[in-house]
Coordinates of C-alpha atoms and ligand atoms in Angstrom, one line a residue:
M1 CA -1.5 -4.5 64.0
P2 CA -1.7 -1.7 61.5
A3 CA -2.9 1.1 63.8
I4 CA -2.5 4.6 62.4
S5 CA -1.6 8.0 63.8
P6 CA -1.2 11.5 62.2
H7 CA 2.5 10.6 61.8
D8 CA 1.7 7.9 59.2
G9 CA 0.4 10.2 56.5
P10 CA -2.9 11.5 55.3
V11 CA -6.3 9.8 55.8
A12 CA -9.3 9.9 53.5
V13 CA -13.0 10.1 54.4
T14 CA -15.9 9.1 52.0
G15 CA -19.3 10.7 52.0
C16 CA -18.1 14.1 53.4
S17 CA -21.2 16.0 52.3
G18 CA -23.2 13.9 54.7
F19 CA -23.9 14.2 58.4
T20 CA -21.4 11.7 59.7
G21 CA -18.8 12.2 57.0
G22 CA -18.6 16.0 57.7
H23 CA -18.2 15.3 61.4
M24 CA -15.6 12.6 60.6
V25 CA -13.5 15.2 58.7
R26 CA -13.7 17.7 61.5
E27 CA -12.8 15.1 64.2
L28 CA -9.7 14.0 62.2
A29 CA -8.6 17.5 61.4
I30 CA -8.8 18.7 65.0
H31 CA -6.7 15.8 66.0
G32 CA -3.9 16.7 63.7
Y33 CA -4.6 14.6 60.6
E34 CA -4.2 15.7 57.0
V35 CA -7.6 14.8 55.6
R36 CA -8.7 14.1 52.0
A37 CA -12.4 14.8 52.0
C38 CA -14.2 12.8 49.3
I39 CA -17.4 14.2 47.8
R40 CA -19.0 13.0 44.6
D41 CA -20.3 16.3 43.1
A42 CA -19.0 19.6 44.3
N43 CA -21.5 21.3 42.0
S44 CA -24.6 19.7 43.6
W45 CA -26.3 21.9 46.2
R46 CA -25.1 19.5 49.0
G47 CA -21.6 19.4 47.5
K48 CA -21.4 23.2 47.3
D49 CA -22.7 23.6 50.9
A50 CA -20.3 21.0 52.2
A51 CA -17.4 22.3 50.3
E52 CA -17.9 25.8 51.7
Y53 CA -17.7 24.4 55.2
L54 CA -14.9 21.8 54.6
Q55 CA -12.6 24.3 52.8
R56 CA -12.5 26.4 55.9
V57 CA -11.2 23.6 58.1
S58 CA -7.4 23.4 58.4
N59 CA -5.5 20.6 56.8
V60 CA -8.5 19.4 54.7
T61 CA -8.2 18.8 50.9
L62 CA -11.4 18.3 49.0
V63 CA -11.4 15.5 46.4
D64 CA -14.4 15.8 44.0
G65 CA -15.9 13.2 41.7
C66 CA -15.7 10.2 44.1
D67 CA -18.8 8.2 43.2
L68 CA -19.5 4.8 44.8
F69 CA -20.8 3.5 41.5
T70 CA -17.7 4.6 39.5
P71 CA -14.8 2.1 39.8
G72 CA -11.5 3.9 40.2
S73 CA -13.0 7.2 41.3
Y74 CA -11.4 7.0 44.8
D75 CA -7.9 6.1 43.5
D76 CA -6.5 9.6 43.6
A77 CA -8.0 10.4 47.0
F78 CA -6.5 7.3 48.7
R79 CA -3.1 7.4 47.1
G80 CA -0.5 7.8 49.8
C81 CA -3.1 7.6 52.6
A82 CA -2.5 5.6 55.8
G83 CA -6.2 5.1 56.6
V84 CA -9.6 5.3 55.1
F85 CA -12.9 6.1 56.8
H86 CA -15.6 4.7 54.6
V87 CA -18.7 6.5 55.7
A88 CA -20.6 7.1 52.4
A89 CA -23.8 5.0 51.7
V90 CA -26.9 5.3 49.7
L91 CA -29.6 6.3 52.2
G92 CA -31.7 9.2 53.3
N93 CA -31.2 12.2 51.0
S94 CA -29.3 10.2 48.4
A95 CA -31.8 7.4 48.3
D96 CA -34.6 9.6 47.0
G97 CA -34.8 8.1 43.5
K98 CA -33.2 11.2 41.9
S99 CA -29.7 11.5 43.5
Q100 CA -27.9 8.5 41.9
P101 CA -26.8 9.5 38.4
H102 CA -24.8 6.3 38.1
G103 CA -27.3 4.1 39.9
S104 CA -29.9 1.7 38.5
G105 CA -32.9 3.9 39.1
D106 CA -34.3 1.3 41.5
V107 CA -34.0 2.7 45.1
S108 CA -33.7 -0.6 47.0
Q109 CA -31.2 -1.9 44.5
D110 CA -29.1 1.2 44.7
V111 CA -29.3 1.1 48.5
Y112 CA -27.9 -2.5 48.4
N113 CA -25.3 -1.8 45.7
G114 CA -24.2 1.5 47.2
G115 CA -22.9 -0.7 50.1
R116 CA -21.8 -3.9 48.4
V117 CA -20.7 -2.7 45.0
G118 CA -19.7 0.8 46.1
T119 CA -17.5 -0.7 48.9
A120 CA -15.9 -3.0 46.3
N121 CA -14.8 0.1 44.5
V122 CA -13.6 1.6 47.8
V123 CA -11.6 -1.6 48.5
G124 CA -10.3 -1.5 45.0
A125 CA -8.8 1.9 45.7
V126 CA -7.5 0.8 49.1
N127 CA -5.6 -2.1 47.3
A128 CA -4.4 0.2 44.5
S129 CA -3.1 2.8 47.0
G130 CA -0.4 0.4 48.3
S131 CA -0.3 2.6 51.4
V132 CA -3.6 2.2 53.3
R133 CA -3.1 0.2 56.5
R134 CA -6.5 0.4 58.0
L135 CA -10.1 0.7 56.7
V136 CA -12.8 1.8 59.1
Y137 CA -16.2 1.1 57.8
T138 CA -19.5 2.7 59.0
S139 CA -22.0 -0.1 59.2
S140 CA -25.2 0.2 61.4
T141 CA -27.1 -1.5 64.2
A142 CA -29.3 -2.5 61.2
A143 CA -26.6 -5.2 60.7
V144 CA -27.0 -6.3 64.3
L145 CA -30.7 -6.3 65.3
G146 CA -33.0 -8.4 63.2
A147 CA -35.4 -11.3 63.0
K148 CA -34.0 -12.8 66.2
A149 CA -36.0 -10.1 68.0
R150 CA -39.0 -12.5 67.8
T151 CA -37.3 -15.1 69.9
V152 CA -35.1 -13.3 72.4
P153 CA -36.4 -12.6 75.9
D154 CA -37.5 -9.1 77.0
G155 CA -34.6 -6.8 77.8
Y156 CA -32.2 -8.9 75.6
E157 CA -28.9 -7.1 75.2
W158 CA -27.8 -7.1 71.6
T159 CA -24.1 -7.3 71.2
E160 CA -21.4 -7.5 68.4
T161 CA -22.0 -11.3 68.3
D162 CA -25.5 -10.7 66.8
W163 CA -26.2 -10.4 63.1
A164 CA -29.4 -9.1 61.5
S165 CA -29.2 -12.2 59.2
D166 CA -29.5 -14.6 62.2
E167 CA -32.7 -16.7 62.1
V168 CA -33.9 -14.7 59.1
D169 CA -36.6 -15.7 56.7
E170 CA -34.8 -15.9 53.3
E171 CA -37.6 -14.5 51.3
R172 CA -38.0 -11.5 53.5
W173 CA -34.2 -11.0 53.7
H174 CA -34.0 -10.8 50.0
S175 CA -37.0 -8.4 49.7
A176 CA -36.7 -4.7 49.0
R177 CA -37.5 -3.8 52.6
S178 CA -34.4 -5.6 53.8
S179 CA -32.0 -4.0 51.3
Y180 CA -30.4 -1.7 53.8
A181 CA -29.7 -4.3 56.5
R182 CA -28.7 -6.9 53.9
S183 CA -26.3 -4.4 52.3
K184 CA -24.7 -3.6 55.7
V185 CA -24.3 -7.3 56.6
D186 CA -23.0 -8.4 53.2
T187 CA -20.6 -5.4 53.1
E188 CA -19.2 -6.2 56.5
H189 CA -18.4 -9.8 55.4
F190 CA -17.0 -8.5 52.1
I191 CA -14.6 -6.1 53.8
N192 CA -13.4 -8.7 56.3
K193 CA -12.7 -11.1 53.5
A194 CA -10.9 -8.4 51.4
A195 CA -8.8 -7.5 54.4
D196 CA -7.8 -11.1 54.9
E197 CA -6.9 -11.4 51.3
S198 CA -4.7 -8.4 51.5
G199 CA -2.2 -10.6 53.3
G200 CA -1.7 -8.3 56.2
R201 CA -1.2 -5.1 54.2
W202 CA -4.4 -3.6 55.7
D203 CA -7.1 -4.6 58.1
A204 CA -10.7 -3.5 58.7
V205 CA -12.7 -2.3 61.6
T206 CA -16.5 -1.8 61.5
M207 CA -18.6 0.6 63.5
N208 CA -22.3 -0.2 64.1
P209 CA -24.1 3.0 65.1
A210 CA -27.7 3.4 66.2
M211 CA -29.7 6.4 65.0
I212 CA -27.2 9.3 64.6
C213 CA -28.0 12.7 66.1
G214 CA -26.2 15.9 67.2
P215 CA -25.3 19.3 65.9
L216 CA -25.3 20.3 62.2
L217 CA -22.1 21.8 60.8
F218 CA -23.7 22.9 57.5
K219 CA -27.2 22.9 56.1
A220 CA -26.7 20.0 53.6
Q221 CA -26.4 17.7 56.6
V222 CA -30.1 18.0 57.3
G223 CA -31.9 14.7 56.7
Q224 CA -33.0 11.5 58.5
W225 CA -33.1 11.7 62.3
V226 CA -31.6 15.1 62.7
E227 CA -34.3 16.5 60.5
A228 CA -37.1 14.5 62.2
L229 CA -36.0 15.7 65.7
G230 CA -35.3 19.2 64.5
R231 CA -38.8 19.5 63.2
I232 CA -40.2 18.6 66.6
A233 CA -38.3 21.5 68.0
G234 CA -39.6 23.7 65.2
G235 CA -43.2 22.9 66.1
L236 CA -43.7 20.6 63.1
V237 CA -44.6 16.9 62.6
P238 CA -41.4 14.8 61.9
F239 CA -41.2 14.5 58.1
S240 CA -42.6 11.5 56.2
P241 CA -41.8 8.5 56.4
L242 CA -40.6 9.2 60.0
E243 CA -43.8 11.1 60.9
Y244 CA -45.1 8.5 63.4
D245 CA -44.3 8.1 67.0
R246 CA -41.5 5.7 67.7
D247 CA -38.6 4.8 70.0
Y248 CA -35.3 6.4 69.1
N249 CA -32.0 4.6 69.9
I250 CA -29.5 7.4 70.0
I251 CA -25.8 8.0 69.4
D252 CA -24.3 11.4 69.3
V253 CA -22.4 11.9 66.0
R254 CA -19.4 13.4 67.9
D255 CA -19.1 10.3 70.1
L256 CA -19.5 8.2 67.0
V257 CA -16.7 9.8 65.0
K258 CA -14.4 9.9 68.0
A259 CA -14.9 6.1 68.3
H260 CA -14.1 5.7 64.6
R261 CA -10.8 7.6 65.2
L262 CA -10.0 5.6 68.3
A263 CA -10.7 2.4 66.3
A264 CA -8.2 3.5 63.7
E265 CA -5.6 4.4 66.3
S266 CA -6.0 1.4 68.5
A267 CA -3.3 -1.3 68.5
V268 CA -5.6 -4.0 69.8
D269 CA -6.2 -7.0 67.6
H270 CA -9.8 -6.1 66.8
K271 CA -10.6 -9.4 65.2
A272 CA -9.6 -11.2 68.4
T273 CA -12.1 -9.3 70.6
R274 CA -15.6 -10.7 71.4
G275 CA -17.8 -10.4 68.4
G276 CA -14.8 -9.7 66.2
N277 CA -13.8 -6.4 64.6
R278 CA -17.2 -4.6 65.1
Y279 CA -18.2 -2.1 67.7
I280 CA -21.8 -1.1 68.5
L281 CA -22.2 2.7 69.1
H282 CA -25.3 3.4 71.0
G283 CA -26.6 5.8 73.6
S284 CA -26.1 5.7 77.3
G285 CA -28.0 3.2 79.4
G286 CA -31.6 4.0 80.3
R287 CA -31.5 7.2 78.3
S288 CA -30.6 5.5 75.1
S289 CA -34.0 4.5 73.9
L290 CA -36.3 7.5 73.8
R291 CA -39.9 7.9 72.7
F292 CA -40.5 10.7 70.3
S293 CA -43.8 11.9 71.7
T294 CA -42.8 11.8 75.4
E295 CA -39.1 11.6 76.3
V296 CA -37.6 13.5 73.3
R297 CA -40.2 16.2 73.6
E298 CA -39.7 16.4 77.4
I299 CA -35.9 16.8 77.0
I300 CA -36.4 19.6 74.4
H301 CA -39.0 21.2 76.5
E302 CA -36.8 21.3 79.6
Q303 CA -34.1 23.1 77.7
F304 CA -36.3 25.4 75.5
P305 CA -39.4 25.9 77.6
W306 CA -40.8 28.8 75.4
L307 CA -41.0 26.7 72.3
Q308 CA -44.1 25.3 70.8
L309 CA -43.1 21.7 70.0
G310 CA -44.3 19.5 67.2
E311 CA -45.8 16.1 67.8
P312 CA -45.4 12.9 65.9
K313 CA -48.5 11.2 64.6
A314 CA -49.9 8.5 66.7
G315 CA -49.6 4.9 65.5
G316 CA -45.9 4.2 65.3
G317 CA -45.0 0.7 66.2
G318 CA -42.4 -0.9 68.3
G319 CA -41.2 -0.6 71.9
P320 CA -37.7 0.0 73.0
T321 CA -35.0 -2.2 71.6
F322 CA -32.2 -3.0 74.1
V323 CA -28.9 -2.7 72.5
N324 CA -25.9 -2.8 74.8
D325 CA -24.6 0.4 76.3
C326 CA -21.6 0.7 73.9
K327 CA -19.9 -1.6 76.5
K328 CA -17.4 -3.1 74.1
A329 CA -16.5 0.3 72.4
K330 CA -16.0 1.8 75.9
E331 CA -13.9 -1.0 77.3
V332 CA -11.8 -1.7 74.2
L333 CA -11.5 1.6 72.5
G334 CA -12.1 4.0 75.3
A335 CA -15.2 5.4 73.6
T336 CA -17.1 8.0 75.6
I337 CA -20.8 8.8 75.4
R338 CA -22.2 12.2 76.4
P339 CA -25.6 12.8 77.9
V340 CA -28.5 12.8 75.4
E341 CA -29.6 16.2 76.7
E342 CA -26.5 17.7 75.3
T343 CA -27.0 15.9 71.9
L344 CA -30.6 17.2 71.6
R345 CA -29.7 20.7 72.8
D346 CA -26.9 21.1 70.3
L347 CA -29.1 19.8 67.5
V348 CA -31.7 22.4 68.2
E349 CA -29.2 25.2 68.6
S350 CA -27.4 24.5 65.4
S351 CA -30.7 24.0 63.5
V352 CA -31.8 27.5 64.5
E353 CA -28.3 29.0 63.8
L354 CA -28.3 27.6 60.3
G355 CA -31.9 28.6 59.6
V356 CA -33.1 25.0 59.3
I357 CA -35.9 25.5 61.8
T358 CA -37.7 28.6 62.9
P359 CA -38.6 28.5 66.6
R360 CA -42.2 29.1 67.4
V361 CA -43.0 30.5 70.7
K362 CA -46.0 29.1 72.6
A363 CA -49.1 31.3 72.9
A364 CA -49.2 33.3 76.2
A365 CA -51.4 31.5 78.8
Ligands
LIG401 N1 -28.3 8.3 59.9 C1 -28.3 7.3 60.7 O1 -29.0 7.4 61.7 C2 -27.4 6.1 60.5 C3 -27.6 5.0 61.5 C4 -26.7 3.9 61.4 C5 -25.8 3.9 60.4 N2 -25.7 4.9 59.5 C6 -24.6 4.8 58.5 O2 -23.7 5.9 58.7 C7 -23.1 6.3 57.5 C8 -23.4 7.8 57.4 O3 -24.7 8.1 57.4 P1 -25.3 9.6 57.4 O4 -26.6 9.5 58.0 O5 -24.3 10.5 57.9 O6 -25.5 9.7 55.8 P2 -25.9 11.0 55.0 O7 -25.9 12.3 55.8 O8 -27.1 10.6 54.2 O9 -24.6 11.1 54.0 C9 -24.4 10.1 53.0 C10 -23.2 10.4 52.3 O10 -23.0 9.4 51.3 C11 -22.8 10.1 50.0 N3 -23.2 9.3 48.9 C12 -24.5 8.8 48.6 N4 -24.5 8.2 47.4 C13 -23.2 8.2 47.0 C14 -22.5 7.8 45.8 N5 -23.2 7.1 44.8 N6 -21.2 8.0 45.7 C15 -20.5 8.7 46.6 N7 -21.1 9.1 47.8 C16 -22.4 8.9 47.9 C17 -23.7 11.3 50.1 O11 -23.2 12.2 49.1 P3 -24.3 13.2 48.4 O12 -24.5 14.3 49.3 O13 -23.6 13.6 47.1 O14 -25.6 12.4 48.1 C18 -23.3 11.8 51.5 O15 -22.1 12.4 51.5 C19 -23.8 5.5 56.4 O16 -22.9 4.5 56.1 C20 -25.0 5.0 57.0 O17 -25.5 3.8 56.4 C21 -26.5 6.0 59.5

């Protein structure tokens, strides 16, 4: 199987101005890899901020102008690489209706195509490289959990054999609200087919993370869950549309990127494992599903007792969803999961250090 190591040549990472992409570069660099860090616009504020951080990391070369919607724009970055970590996607900050100069202008269409069409461009560059042996794709538990939730028993353990498209209502599946999950499902299938068609030149592994959290390396990484949780520590309501109370299925970004690296380096036949070449990355056991208004706030309070904490608005739906405890990733890859207390502590500390939140001290009793 085409496992890779730092001996095999450079590796490339897509979406390096993002939260996971930035951490992926760091993880690979500290393990001895020469890393090509792909960003799409080094002159955007996120691009500049990311570049300032990434240029300080040893053995990292920035490659600017890599846009998912531009065929051929990853060719230079991937040439001569042994592995590619495809982390970029249209979501969060970049799915705000303003951040896709080469998109359609329709957010749900860009979310879908950022995965499916963007990944076709990434695969085109993998094939053109002639050197890439393994592609590690960042999918989501959004491609695992889905309509089946209506029929499974309480406490059902979701595993890599589950697909969000199982038992789905076709009309709903093709509606704008399913564009992210549909993009991830279709892109996983697309990548697997492309790997098969490569005739053994390269193979693919997919990582399926839950909600990603942990320390910020640079300010442009603020967005989605790290922003929502940071705001609670800053005494604010989590931002819209995440302002309501809800359960939070956590994975630490550092554990996630380590699992990506292990997947690239593992000599196991990923396709032959249960559920195929996909690995759910989700928090540890009973602490993995946390309610914003109670458990998350309690953990932050225990570690930062002086702080006035924000509170999500009442009315968020849903109860805990039981995803397995990263069992397969732990058994097969040797993935490790740190305590969620550490994840939240490091998020709060880095948010203060970078000036993202300003701690507010509770009024004296
Ligand atoms: N956040 C979560 O909780 C979560 C959960 C499960 C799975 N995931 C998946 O994990 C991966 C990383 O997520 P994240 O939260 O770290 O994302 P993020 O912080 O929003 O970063 C997304 C990255 O993708 C890049 N990007 C967006 N549109 C692009 C385009 N047209 N061309 C090239 N690059 C583009 C962004 O670049 P710009 O800065 O230039 O926009 C950014 O570098 C994604 O595949 C996501 O679907 C995330």
